[in-house]
XYZ file of N, CA and C in Angstrom:
792
model
N -120.341 -66.402 -79.021
C -121.698 -66.886 -79.404
C -122.575 -65.533 -79.543
N -121.984 -64.678 -80.365
C -123.099 -63.219 -80.501
C -123.905 -64.012 -81.707
N -123.280 -64.427 -82.868
C -124.021 -65.104 -83.840
C -125.123 -65.873 -83.781
N -124.977 -66.586 -82.839
C -125.874 -67.781 -82.336
C -127.299 -67.011 -81.680
N -127.023 -66.371 -80.967
C -127.960 -65.541 -79.821
C -128.764 -64.738 -80.991
N -128.359 -64.053 -82.045
C -128.868 -63.202 -83.033
C -129.728 -64.271 -83.708
N -129.042 -65.286 -84.259
C -129.645 -66.360 -85.053
C -130.939 -66.468 -83.908
N -130.899 -67.053 -82.809
C -132.292 -67.628 -82.086
C -133.574 -66.508 -81.862
N -132.937 -65.118 -81.705
C -133.905 -63.947 -81.630
C -134.493 -64.163 -82.754
N -133.862 -64.098 -83.921
C -134.494 -64.122 -85.347
C -135.841 -65.340 -85.404
N -135.553 -66.148 -85.220
C -136.484 -67.472 -85.093
C -137.507 -66.977 -84.341
N -137.317 -66.489 -83.030
C -138.369 -66.642 -82.229
C -139.097 -65.411 -82.512
N -138.567 -64.288 -82.984
C -139.174 -63.360 -83.571
C -139.968 -62.955 -84.520
N -139.243 -64.005 -85.780
C -139.881 -63.533 -87.123
C -140.497 -65.175 -87.106
N -140.315 -66.671 -86.720
C -140.425 -67.626 -86.594
C -142.172 -67.562 -86.742
N -143.060 -68.343 -87.057
C -144.255 -68.262 -86.569
C -144.798 -69.272 -85.625
N -145.362 -69.424 -84.712
C -145.112 -70.845 -83.588
C -145.552 -71.740 -84.444
N -145.478 -72.813 -85.048
C -146.164 -73.638 -85.248
C -146.662 -75.160 -84.373
N -145.842 -75.547 -83.177
C -146.163 -76.491 -82.833
C -146.298 -76.041 -81.030
N -147.461 -75.946 -80.267
C -147.304 -75.512 -79.181
C -147.959 -76.787 -78.354
N -147.327 -77.127 -77.291
C -147.599 -78.269 -76.367
C -148.153 -77.268 -75.435
N -149.079 -77.789 -74.213
C -149.739 -76.987 -73.021
C -149.921 -78.070 -72.271
N -149.179 -78.096 -71.005
C -149.283 -78.765 -70.034
C -149.675 -80.612 -70.439
N -149.212 -80.947 -71.103
C -149.220 -82.221 -71.547
C -148.849 -83.284 -70.436
N -149.514 -84.381 -70.490
C -149.635 -85.478 -69.593
C -149.691 -86.778 -70.003
N -149.007 -87.776 -69.536
C -149.099 -89.168 -69.592
C -149.037 -89.991 -68.421
N -148.542 -91.326 -68.249
C -148.176 -91.874 -67.423
C -146.949 -91.289 -66.545
N -145.970 -90.893 -67.677
C -144.373 -91.219 -67.015
C -144.079 -89.556 -67.652
N -145.084 -88.376 -67.772
C -144.872 -86.809 -67.969
C -146.052 -86.388 -67.078
N -146.098 -85.206 -66.788
C -146.584 -84.288 -66.398
C -146.330 -83.076 -66.481
N -147.648 -82.244 -66.751
C -147.294 -80.822 -67.527
C -146.394 -80.297 -68.025
N -146.282 -80.729 -69.248
C -144.727 -80.364 -70.260
C -145.574 -79.463 -71.288
N -145.022 -78.307 -70.927
C -145.613 -77.124 -71.844
C -143.804 -76.410 -72.478
N -144.476 -76.353 -74.129
C -143.762 -75.370 -74.877
C -143.605 -75.339 -75.987
N -143.159 -74.086 -77.249
C -143.551 -73.534 -78.367
C -141.974 -73.625 -79.369
N -142.716 -74.630 -80.449
C -141.788 -74.500 -81.630
C -142.074 -73.818 -82.780
N -141.147 -72.426 -82.965
C -141.443 -72.011 -83.863
C -140.704 -72.544 -85.703
N -141.620 -72.001 -86.544
C -141.498 -72.292 -87.834
C -139.370 -72.245 -88.106
N -138.971 -72.895 -88.410
C -137.365 -73.181 -88.962
C -136.383 -73.041 -87.620
N -137.130 -73.297 -86.445
C -136.490 -73.694 -85.019
C -135.971 -74.703 -85.043
N -134.721 -75.591 -84.601
C -134.825 -76.695 -83.987
C -134.618 -76.763 -82.124
N -135.707 -77.602 -81.864
C -135.934 -77.095 -80.587
C -135.821 -78.716 -79.991
N -134.834 -78.792 -78.911
C -134.264 -79.557 -78.195
C -135.286 -80.379 -77.027
N -135.142 -81.386 -76.618
C -135.417 -82.242 -75.308
C -134.580 -82.972 -74.698
N -133.966 -82.019 -73.805
C -132.696 -82.964 -73.149
C -133.178 -83.610 -71.894
N -132.272 -84.409 -71.748
C -132.889 -85.624 -70.334
C -132.382 -86.871 -70.157
N -132.185 -87.589 -69.268
C -131.332 -88.993 -69.556
C -132.530 -89.713 -70.189
N -131.643 -90.812 -70.163
C -132.619 -92.155 -70.476
C -133.593 -92.707 -69.292
N -135.060 -92.381 -69.655
C -135.604 -92.599 -68.290
C -136.414 -91.103 -68.251
N -136.240 -90.151 -68.701
C -136.605 -88.883 -68.288
C -138.003 -88.647 -69.041
N -138.151 -89.393 -69.756
C -139.560 -89.212 -70.538
C -139.532 -88.559 -72.205
N -138.368 -88.230 -72.335
C -138.248 -87.643 -73.820
C -138.774 -88.333 -75.031
N -138.730 -90.015 -75.122
C -139.164 -90.759 -76.042
C -140.864 -90.531 -76.105
N -141.358 -90.745 -74.698
C -142.876 -90.517 -74.928
C -143.728 -89.325 -74.675
N -142.795 -88.378 -74.966
C -143.407 -86.702 -75.329
C -143.320 -87.156 -76.617
N -142.219 -87.100 -77.250
C -142.700 -87.700 -78.824
C -143.395 -88.656 -79.835
N -143.335 -89.699 -78.540
C -144.971 -90.358 -78.924
C -146.126 -89.984 -78.586
N -146.436 -89.071 -77.373
C -147.557 -88.587 -77.517
C -147.962 -87.731 -78.626
N -146.907 -86.499 -78.681
C -147.181 -85.644 -80.188
C -147.557 -86.637 -81.779
N -147.017 -87.936 -81.654
C -147.093 -88.651 -83.139
C -148.233 -89.694 -82.739
N -149.261 -89.447 -81.753
C -150.048 -90.659 -81.667
C -149.641 -91.907 -81.458
N -148.813 -92.313 -80.390
C -148.414 -93.540 -80.283
C -148.621 -93.639 -78.464
N -148.597 -92.608 -77.957
C -148.995 -92.640 -76.659
C -150.392 -91.998 -75.997
N -151.160 -92.379 -75.891
C -152.183 -91.761 -75.649
C -152.441 -90.522 -74.411
N -152.824 -89.442 -74.353
C -152.566 -88.357 -73.762
C -153.895 -88.036 -72.831
N -153.178 -88.129 -71.445
C -153.761 -88.396 -70.422
C -154.283 -87.134 -70.021
N -153.636 -86.050 -70.256
C -154.476 -84.351 -69.902
C -153.683 -83.194 -71.018
N -153.727 -82.087 -71.234
C -153.242 -81.250 -71.826
C -153.821 -81.142 -73.182
N -153.607 -80.146 -74.087
C -153.334 -80.149 -75.145
C -151.994 -79.734 -76.265
N -152.590 -79.817 -77.900
C -151.172 -79.520 -78.631
C -151.944 -79.061 -79.270
N -151.030 -77.902 -80.304
C -151.845 -76.610 -81.378
C -150.740 -77.199 -82.567
N -151.733 -77.266 -83.473
C -150.517 -76.978 -84.918
C -151.180 -75.978 -85.918
N -150.314 -75.073 -85.658
C -150.669 -73.691 -86.282
C -152.054 -73.251 -86.094
N -151.702 -73.023 -84.829
C -153.369 -72.854 -84.133
C -154.281 -73.453 -83.725
N -154.215 -74.573 -84.465
C -155.135 -75.274 -84.285
C -155.219 -76.669 -83.531
N -156.417 -76.826 -82.469
C -156.206 -77.579 -81.828
C -156.134 -79.273 -82.320
N -155.066 -79.991 -81.690
C -155.206 -81.003 -82.425
C -155.542 -82.592 -81.320
N -155.615 -83.527 -81.457
C -155.505 -84.627 -80.962
C -154.865 -86.039 -81.667
N -153.635 -86.110 -81.691
C -153.389 -87.487 -82.843
C -153.499 -88.501 -82.078
N -154.455 -89.392 -83.070
C -154.876 -90.290 -82.297
C -153.919 -91.856 -82.887
N -152.901 -91.601 -83.528
C -152.649 -92.495 -84.318
C -151.302 -92.000 -85.314
N -150.316 -92.577 -85.634
C -149.060 -92.194 -86.448
C -149.887 -91.871 -87.621
N -150.131 -92.272 -88.093
C -151.259 -92.464 -89.480
C -151.662 -91.133 -89.320
N -152.459 -90.414 -88.686
C -153.641 -89.312 -88.385
C -152.362 -88.408 -88.167
N -151.054 -88.427 -87.423
C -150.516 -87.478 -87.272
C -149.493 -87.013 -88.676
N -149.124 -87.771 -89.656
C -148.778 -88.100 -90.707
C -149.612 -87.100 -91.628
N -151.162 -87.212 -91.436
C -152.111 -86.776 -92.195
C -152.012 -84.824 -91.872
N -151.472 -84.642 -90.526
C -151.397 -83.163 -90.029
C -150.101 -82.760 -90.261
N -149.322 -83.362 -90.815
C -147.989 -83.081 -91.244
C -146.698 -82.994 -90.053
N -147.265 -84.186 -89.258
C -145.807 -84.371 -88.080
C -145.591 -85.723 -88.186
N -144.260 -85.275 -88.340
C -143.400 -86.946 -89.272
C -142.348 -87.169 -88.104
N -142.035 -88.359 -87.737
C -140.979 -88.952 -86.476
C -140.024 -89.936 -87.175
N -138.316 -89.656 -87.044
C -137.837 -90.616 -87.329
C -137.411 -91.003 -85.810
N -137.632 -92.341 -85.453
C -137.310 -93.095 -84.278
C -136.127 -93.575 -84.387
N -135.897 -93.916 -82.579
C -134.563 -94.156 -82.413
C -134.468 -95.229 -82.832
N -135.111 -96.563 -83.223
C -134.734 -98.028 -83.268
C -135.251 -98.190 -84.704
N -133.930 -97.477 -85.961
C -134.536 -97.538 -87.071
C -134.599 -98.911 -87.600
N -133.867 -99.888 -87.703
C -133.760 -101.080 -88.117
C -135.431 -101.549 -87.758
N -135.868 -101.563 -86.557
C -137.413 -102.095 -86.232
C -138.596 -101.455 -86.379
N -137.993 -100.109 -86.040
C -139.648 -98.730 -85.833
C -139.409 -98.250 -87.313
N -138.300 -98.430 -87.926
C -138.408 -96.732 -89.177
C -138.219 -97.393 -90.511
N -138.045 -99.150 -90.777
C -137.821 -99.789 -91.784
C -138.251 -101.000 -92.107
N -138.863 -101.650 -93.008
C -139.026 -102.812 -92.926
C -137.787 -103.440 -94.093
N -136.905 -103.910 -93.710
C -135.334 -103.984 -94.053
C -135.528 -105.461 -95.174
N -136.535 -105.997 -95.279
C -136.551 -107.143 -96.325
C -137.165 -106.497 -98.107
N -137.412 -105.239 -98.037
C -138.018 -104.782 -99.176
C -137.063 -103.482 -99.886
N -137.370 -103.423 -100.442
C -136.116 -102.221 -101.395
C -136.294 -100.515 -100.334
N -135.383 -100.309 -101.305
C -135.149 -98.620 -100.925
C -136.645 -97.816 -101.126
N -136.955 -98.106 -102.620
C -137.940 -97.403 -103.315
C -139.279 -97.860 -102.148
N -139.415 -98.992 -102.134
C -140.841 -99.825 -101.416
C -140.697 -98.676 -99.858
N -139.977 -98.748 -99.001
C -139.463 -98.210 -98.065
C -139.890 -96.722 -98.006
N -139.776 -96.179 -98.777
C -139.787 -94.423 -99.221
C -141.377 -94.211 -99.130
N -141.761 -94.990 -100.224
C -143.095 -94.904 -100.782
C -144.458 -95.506 -99.862
N -144.465 -96.346 -99.110
C -145.028 -97.012 -98.326
C -146.394 -96.683 -97.836
N -145.998 -95.295 -97.376
C -146.536 -94.668 -96.485
C -147.875 -93.765 -97.416
N -147.201 -93.552 -98.273
C -147.810 -92.362 -99.332
C -148.425 -93.524 -100.839
N -148.657 -94.906 -101.048
C -148.904 -95.144 -102.220
C -150.339 -95.204 -102.503
N -151.419 -94.542 -101.638
C -152.312 -94.155 -102.463
C -152.396 -92.527 -102.861
N -151.634 -91.999 -102.644
C -151.147 -90.198 -103.656
C -150.603 -90.527 -104.629
N -150.349 -92.311 -105.017
C -149.686 -92.776 -106.376
C -150.227 -93.403 -106.778
N -151.491 -93.668 -106.893
C -152.640 -94.952 -107.356
C -153.557 -94.157 -107.818
N -154.109 -94.632 -109.207
C -155.266 -94.342 -109.787
C -156.198 -95.345 -109.455
N -157.308 -95.411 -108.511
C -158.143 -96.510 -108.089
C -157.468 -97.781 -107.848
N -157.152 -98.980 -108.415
C -156.172 -100.141 -107.866
C -155.146 -100.192 -108.525
N -154.515 -99.587 -109.493
C -153.409 -99.111 -110.018
C -152.325 -98.081 -109.707
N -151.243 -98.471 -109.145
C -150.195 -97.765 -108.711
C -149.276 -97.399 -109.652
N -149.458 -95.875 -109.885
C -148.883 -95.463 -110.778
C -146.996 -95.245 -110.688
N -146.334 -96.400 -111.333
C -144.653 -96.739 -110.657
C -143.503 -95.723 -110.989
N -144.310 -94.803 -112.231
C -143.173 -94.052 -112.950
C -143.352 -93.032 -111.259
N -144.122 -92.611 -110.785
C -144.510 -91.529 -110.106
C -143.775 -92.120 -108.708
N -144.087 -93.326 -108.467
C -143.213 -93.792 -107.224
C -142.163 -93.465 -107.114
N -141.183 -93.837 -109.240
C -140.050 -94.114 -109.038
C -139.381 -92.446 -108.893
N -140.112 -91.665 -109.316
C -139.646 -90.206 -109.268
C -139.690 -89.679 -108.072
N -140.705 -89.808 -106.999
C -140.793 -88.980 -106.023
C -139.565 -90.041 -105.017
N -139.665 -91.539 -104.874
C -138.736 -92.223 -104.247
C -137.022 -91.400 -104.396
N -136.647 -91.054 -105.494
C -135.560 -90.627 -106.394
C -135.838 -89.182 -105.827
N -136.489 -88.384 -105.632
C -136.511 -87.149 -105.357
C -135.863 -86.609 -103.714
N -136.627 -87.435 -103.000
C -136.220 -87.570 -102.165
C -135.084 -87.964 -101.215
N -134.468 -89.051 -102.414
C -133.398 -89.987 -101.840
C -132.519 -88.869 -102.059
N -132.387 -88.305 -103.098
C -131.437 -87.314 -103.794
C -131.184 -86.034 -102.661
N -132.427 -85.668 -102.403
C -131.961 -84.726 -101.585
C -131.503 -84.784 -100.149
N -131.939 -86.254 -99.703
C -130.757 -86.555 -98.574
C -129.443 -87.459 -99.154
N -129.085 -87.462 -100.083
C -127.917 -87.827 -100.744
C -127.807 -89.503 -100.039
N -128.477 -89.648 -100.461
C -129.089 -91.262 -100.402
C -127.712 -91.888 -101.372
N -127.157 -92.863 -100.661
C -125.891 -93.232 -101.704
C -126.302 -95.110 -101.793
N -127.146 -95.509 -102.938
C -127.410 -96.774 -103.352
C -127.238 -97.337 -104.794
N -126.903 -98.590 -104.916
C -126.871 -99.057 -106.166
C -127.896 -98.585 -106.753
N -129.245 -98.600 -106.383
C -130.319 -98.734 -106.797
C -131.478 -98.825 -106.201
N -132.664 -98.587 -106.629
C -133.392 -97.674 -105.727
C -134.713 -99.470 -105.291
N -134.009 -100.394 -106.359
C -134.668 -101.339 -106.111
C -133.949 -102.272 -104.863
N -132.747 -102.116 -104.565
C -131.618 -102.368 -103.460
C -132.142 -102.760 -102.329
N -132.255 -103.530 -101.736
C -133.038 -104.172 -100.495
C -132.242 -102.852 -99.477
N -132.967 -102.520 -98.305
C -132.747 -101.916 -97.184
C -131.642 -102.448 -96.517
N -131.557 -103.921 -96.061
C -131.079 -104.545 -95.526
C -129.268 -105.090 -96.012
N -129.052 -104.424 -96.907
C -128.018 -104.363 -97.494
C -127.100 -102.990 -97.362
N -127.889 -102.072 -96.875
C -126.907 -100.690 -96.557
C -126.333 -100.512 -95.409
N -125.394 -99.412 -95.774
C -124.909 -99.226 -94.713
C -125.734 -98.384 -93.535
N -125.508 -98.075 -92.464
C -126.385 -97.690 -91.003
C -126.539 -96.225 -91.819
N -125.892 -95.533 -91.907
C -126.221 -94.036 -92.324
C -127.113 -94.046 -93.376
N -126.623 -95.064 -94.436
C -127.837 -94.750 -95.769
C -129.292 -95.532 -95.106
N -129.158 -96.491 -94.671
C -130.648 -96.516 -93.545
C -130.793 -95.599 -93.104
N -130.608 -94.906 -92.224
C -131.148 -93.551 -91.911
C -131.463 -92.499 -92.801
N -131.047 -92.604 -93.495
C -131.517 -91.493 -94.877
C -132.803 -91.799 -95.548
N -132.793 -93.081 -95.706
C -134.309 -93.622 -96.060
C -135.385 -93.663 -94.977
N -134.891 -93.374 -93.808
C -136.131 -93.160 -93.308
C -136.246 -91.474 -93.475
N -135.255 -90.945 -93.241
C -135.267 -89.163 -93.368
C -136.298 -88.901 -94.765
N -135.670 -90.082 -95.861
C -136.432 -89.541 -96.900
C -137.703 -90.013 -96.849
N -138.218 -91.288 -96.236
C -139.893 -91.326 -96.357
C -140.442 -90.190 -95.832
N -139.634 -89.965 -94.744
C -140.443 -88.691 -93.850
C -140.825 -87.111 -94.871
N -139.950 -87.166 -95.696
C -139.602 -85.984 -96.599
C -140.972 -86.138 -97.874
N -141.211 -87.005 -97.845
C -142.093 -87.470 -99.244
C -143.292 -86.078 -99.846
N -144.065 -85.778 -98.235
C -144.865 -84.898 -98.644
C -144.314 -83.813 -97.178
N -143.842 -82.500 -97.727
C -143.414 -81.547 -96.775
C -143.687 -81.498 -95.678
N -143.137 -81.847 -94.442
C -143.590 -82.274 -92.963
C -143.895 -80.467 -92.577
N -144.555 -80.212 -91.467
C -144.825 -79.108 -90.910
C -143.619 -79.765 -89.466
N -143.793 -80.625 -88.985
C -143.018 -80.966 -87.793
C -142.272 -82.115 -88.302
N -141.244 -81.883 -87.675
C -140.151 -82.810 -87.892
C -139.463 -83.339 -86.690
N -140.089 -84.752 -85.869
C -139.290 -85.163 -84.607
C -138.245 -86.355 -84.876
N -137.203 -85.678 -83.969
C -135.888 -86.676 -84.183
C -135.772 -87.123 -82.920
N -135.370 -88.924 -82.772
C -135.119 -89.437 -81.577
C -133.682 -90.044 -82.026
N -132.751 -89.584 -81.723
C -131.069 -90.224 -81.569
C -130.848 -90.128 -83.392
N -130.898 -89.387 -83.843
C -130.976 -89.087 -85.276
C -129.656 -89.887 -85.916
N -128.683 -89.416 -85.109
C -127.340 -90.265 -86.056
C -126.635 -91.695 -84.855
N -127.622 -91.873 -84.378
C -126.694 -93.237 -83.580
C -126.648 -94.133 -84.762
N -125.513 -94.918 -84.412
C -124.694 -95.753 -84.955
C -124.341 -95.619 -86.528
N -124.016 -94.128 -86.806
C -123.789 -93.918 -88.163
C -122.213 -93.618 -88.129
N -121.608 -93.089 -89.383
C -120.183 -93.153 -88.914
C -119.933 -91.647 -89.043
N -118.641 -91.180 -88.971
C -118.541 -89.593 -88.935
C -119.363 -88.579 -89.978
N -118.808 -89.061 -91.547
C -119.114 -88.686 -92.980
C -120.994 -88.441 -92.847
N -121.864 -89.635 -92.163
C -123.092 -89.313 -92.379
C -123.620 -88.831 -91.327
N -122.836 -88.860 -90.127
C -123.334 -87.863 -89.201
C -123.271 -86.602 -89.493
N -122.176 -86.213 -90.311
C -122.317 -84.443 -90.635
C -123.128 -84.587 -91.892
N -123.678 -85.950 -92.556
C -124.532 -85.026 -93.550
C -125.647 -85.200 -93.416
N -126.013 -86.102 -92.261
C -127.709 -86.089 -91.472
C -127.496 -84.648 -90.667
N -126.522 -84.176 -90.003
C -126.661 -82.709 -89.538
C -126.990 -81.434 -90.578
N -126.219 -81.886 -91.392
C -126.410 -80.933 -92.987
C -127.843 -80.828 -93.653
N -128.474 -82.051 -93.261
C -130.019 -82.308 -93.440
C -130.976 -81.570 -92.802
N -130.661 -82.181 -91.426
C -131.466 -81.254 -90.223
C -131.396 -79.555 -90.514
N -129.920 -79.355 -90.455
C -130.590 -78.092 -90.441
C -130.553 -77.209 -92.024
N -130.708 -78.053 -93.174
C -131.436 -77.554 -94.447
C -132.942 -77.259 -94.173
N -133.335 -78.576 -93.711
C -134.933 -78.683 -93.358
C -135.513 -77.149 -92.368
N -134.954 -76.659 -91.620
C -135.549 -75.908 -90.375
C -135.198 -74.904 -91.204
N -134.160 -74.554 -91.895
C -134.016 -73.206 -93.072
C -135.144 -73.035 -93.524
N -135.570 -74.116 -94.561
C -136.591 -74.231 -95.466
C -138.143 -73.986 -94.622
N -138.138 -73.687 -93.010
C -139.282 -73.186 -92.550
C -139.808 -74.867 -91.483
N -139.037 -75.893 -91.786
C -140.028 -76.932 -91.077
C -139.471 -76.604 -89.506
N -140.584 -76.965 -88.439
C -139.935 -76.910 -87.509
C -139.495 -78.457 -86.980
N -138.238 -78.586 -86.042
C -137.867 -79.812 -85.843
C -137.809 -80.117 -84.425
N -137.817 -81.027 -83.579
C -137.771 -81.551 -82.367
C -136.450 -82.200 -82.373
N -136.022 -82.411 -81.385
C -134.415 -83.292 -81.535
C -134.670 -83.826 -79.951
N -133.765 -85.060 -79.899
C -133.619 -85.721 -79.025
C -132.216 -86.498 -79.365
N -131.442 -86.161 -78.199
C -130.019 -86.982 -78.848
C -129.384 -87.098 -77.246
N -129.157 -87.835 -76.971
C -128.008 -88.459 -76.054
C -126.471 -87.916 -76.182
N -126.396 -87.939 -77.225
C -125.185 -86.838 -77.719
C -124.840 -85.520 -77.134
N -124.285 -85.062 -76.726
C -124.651 -83.673 -75.956
C -123.561 -82.805 -76.917
N -122.727 -83.386 -77.486
C -121.836 -82.017 -78.502
C -122.821 -82.077 -79.678
N -123.555 -82.904 -80.090
C -124.410 -83.217 -81.251
C -125.672 -82.110 -80.661
N -126.507 -82.489 -79.481
C -127.478 -81.741 -79.286
C -127.280 -80.120 -78.883
N -126.322 -80.061 -78.275
C -125.863 -78.439 -78.270
C -125.486 -78.017 -79.815
N -124.839 -78.401 -80.587
C -124.589 -77.897 -81.645
C -125.819 -77.650 -82.596
N -126.651 -78.615 -82.400
C -127.883 -78.283 -83.100
C -129.230 -77.435 -82.815
N -129.560 -77.798 -81.676
C -130.767 -76.966 -80.733
C -130.339 -75.263 -80.722
N -131.388 -74.967 -81.260
C -131.331 -73.238 -80.724
C -132.093 -72.917 -79.309
N -133.383 -73.878 -78.784
C -133.407 -73.831 -77.506
C -134.013 -75.427 -77.277
N -134.025 -75.448 -75.971
C -134.581 -77.055 -75.548
C -135.279 -76.458 -74.280
N -135.899 -77.593 -73.561
C -136.318 -78.169 -72.430
C -135.813 -78.990 -71.569
N -135.600 -78.846 -70.547
C -134.855 -80.359 -70.040
C -136.210 -80.988 -69.177
N -135.853 -82.104 -69.344
C -136.579 -83.506 -68.331
C -136.058 -84.041 -67.186
N -136.633 -84.300 -66.036
C -136.073 -84.922 -65.285
C -137.282 -85.450 -64.436
N -136.930 -86.863 -64.764
C -138.109 -88.089 -64.140
C -139.258 -87.473 -64.506
N -139.389 -87.018 -65.748
C -140.923 -86.856 -65.843
C -141.349 -85.336 -65.927
N -140.883 -84.578 -65.345
C -140.890 -83.234 -65.196
C -140.561 -82.322 -65.785
N -140.483 -81.058 -66.272
C -140.050 -79.694 -66.537
C -139.509 -79.354 -66.063
N -138.534 -78.674 -66.186
C -137.195 -78.096 -65.418
C -136.896 -76.607 -65.875
N -137.654 -76.407 -67.263
C -137.427 -75.161 -67.652
C -137.154 -75.358 -69.277
N -137.047 -73.593 -69.871
C -136.682 -73.710 -71.459
C -135.595 -73.028 -71.124
N -134.345 -73.103 -71.937
C -133.073 -72.540 -71.883
C -132.550 -72.258 -73.505
N -132.222 -71.071 -73.836
C -131.877 -70.772 -75.131
C -130.377 -71.277 -74.835
N -130.180 -72.145 -75.811
C -128.711 -72.345 -76.246
C -127.678 -71.797 -76.498
N -127.098 -70.617 -75.378
C -126.745 -69.357 -76.123
C -124.953 -70.042 -75.407
N -124.456 -70.151 -74.178
C -123.470 -70.072 -73.635
C -123.615 -71.762 -72.650
N -124.297 -72.293 -72.300
C -124.061 -73.491 -71.889
C -123.143 -74.391 -72.558
N -122.698 -75.501 -71.731
C -121.575 -75.850 -72.276
C -122.002 -78.255 -71.484
N -121.756 -79.002 -72.298
C -122.125 -80.077 -71.780
C -121.972 -80.311 -70.558
N -120.958 -79.470 -69.468
C -121.080 -80.384 -68.405
C -122.460 -79.737 -67.574
N -122.394 -78.538 -67.976
C -123.769 -77.969 -67.333
C -124.896 -78.562 -67.710
N -125.005 -78.846 -69.002
C -126.298 -79.240 -69.781
C -126.505 -80.932 -68.942
N -125.085 -81.479 -68.625
C -125.683 -82.911 -68.071
C -125.450 -82.479 -66.707
N -125.507 -81.220 -65.843
C -125.892 -81.566 -64.412
C -126.936 -81.066 -64.162
N -127.817 -80.586 -65.731
C -129.516 -80.153 -65.795
C -130.099 -81.471 -65.681
N -129.732 -82.174 -66.621
C -130.457 -83.683 -66.615
C -130.062 -84.359 -65.744
N -129.430 -84.077 -64.658
C -129.305 -84.949 -63.124
C -130.380 -84.077 -62.397
N -131.005 -82.969 -62.704
C -131.274 -82.268 -61.454
C -130.575 -81.787 -60.588
N -128.969 -81.514 -61.095
C -128.445 -80.790 -59.915
C -128.580 -79.492 -59.850
N -128.617 -78.690 -61.132
C -128.324 -77.438 -61.300
C -129.430 -76.985 -62.257
N -130.103 -75.659 -62.273
C -130.909 -74.826 -62.708
C -130.559 -73.814 -63.792
N -130.725 -73.334 -64.778
C -130.271 -71.834 -65.310
C -131.746 -71.364 -64.896
N -131.832 -70.092 -64.236
C -133.145 -69.411 -64.033
C -133.147 -68.420 -65.245
N -133.858 -69.117 -66.036
C -134.623 -68.463 -67.487
C -135.691 -69.518 -67.904
N -136.761 -69.150 -67.469
C -138.029 -69.993 -67.619
C -138.301 -69.260 -69.196
N -138.746 -70.010 -70.192
C -139.671 -69.345 -71.064
C -140.484 -68.519 -71.280
N -140.624 -67.332 -71.270
C -142.283 -66.604 -71.282
C -142.910 -67.362 -72.289
N -144.716 -67.104 -72.647
C -145.094 -67.552 -73.522
C -145.078 -67.092 -74.769
N -144.740 -67.791 -75.786
C -144.333 -67.296 -77.014
C -145.794 -67.170 -78.243
């Protein structure tokens, strides 16, 4: 694990803080604090119902913030809606892609560009060539396999549907990419490709926040992580030597590594 240790320290020491969450609270969460650095994959561990998704929803402007602060590149923000967060450079791949991430009866191209049409239009006229070029550019970047960009999303495999959700998030280079169960319901090949996409985005400087119930995936990808238990934060852990069994015990609140994060 020495290489992993060096990688973690390099990110924390050299990567500037991108997202700082300070004592964030909502109905199901209390006093959550952490920092995500440029190029870091930061995990949020916990059991179902621990508050992981609610935390992402607060940052994305879906859940109202009761108390606490969020800073993006040093500037205090208070996301009012997903649209507001996207404008600021915070994007989200939701847990339920078919109901929350896609419009299934629309084409691949329409799903990828829907949120960004105003940037591809002149007055009331859509620049279809630009729309084509942009959808293909991001589609190719995530290795999307499709018969064509006019193909309906509901005819794609689960893995390619998830790649469409990723592509949609990458039209404008995000500062923060939040992932909720990014490989749920995809085959082994798509899982490998999605992991490669996540690592590549981090290597290009994107700050990534990861939620995954797949412990192997979580430990494979996350550089550091916090543990949530019943809406409270149990600490921040550097992913250096912890295994799946130890992580599961932490999620159940049975044991905790005494290595709290210093303010970074």
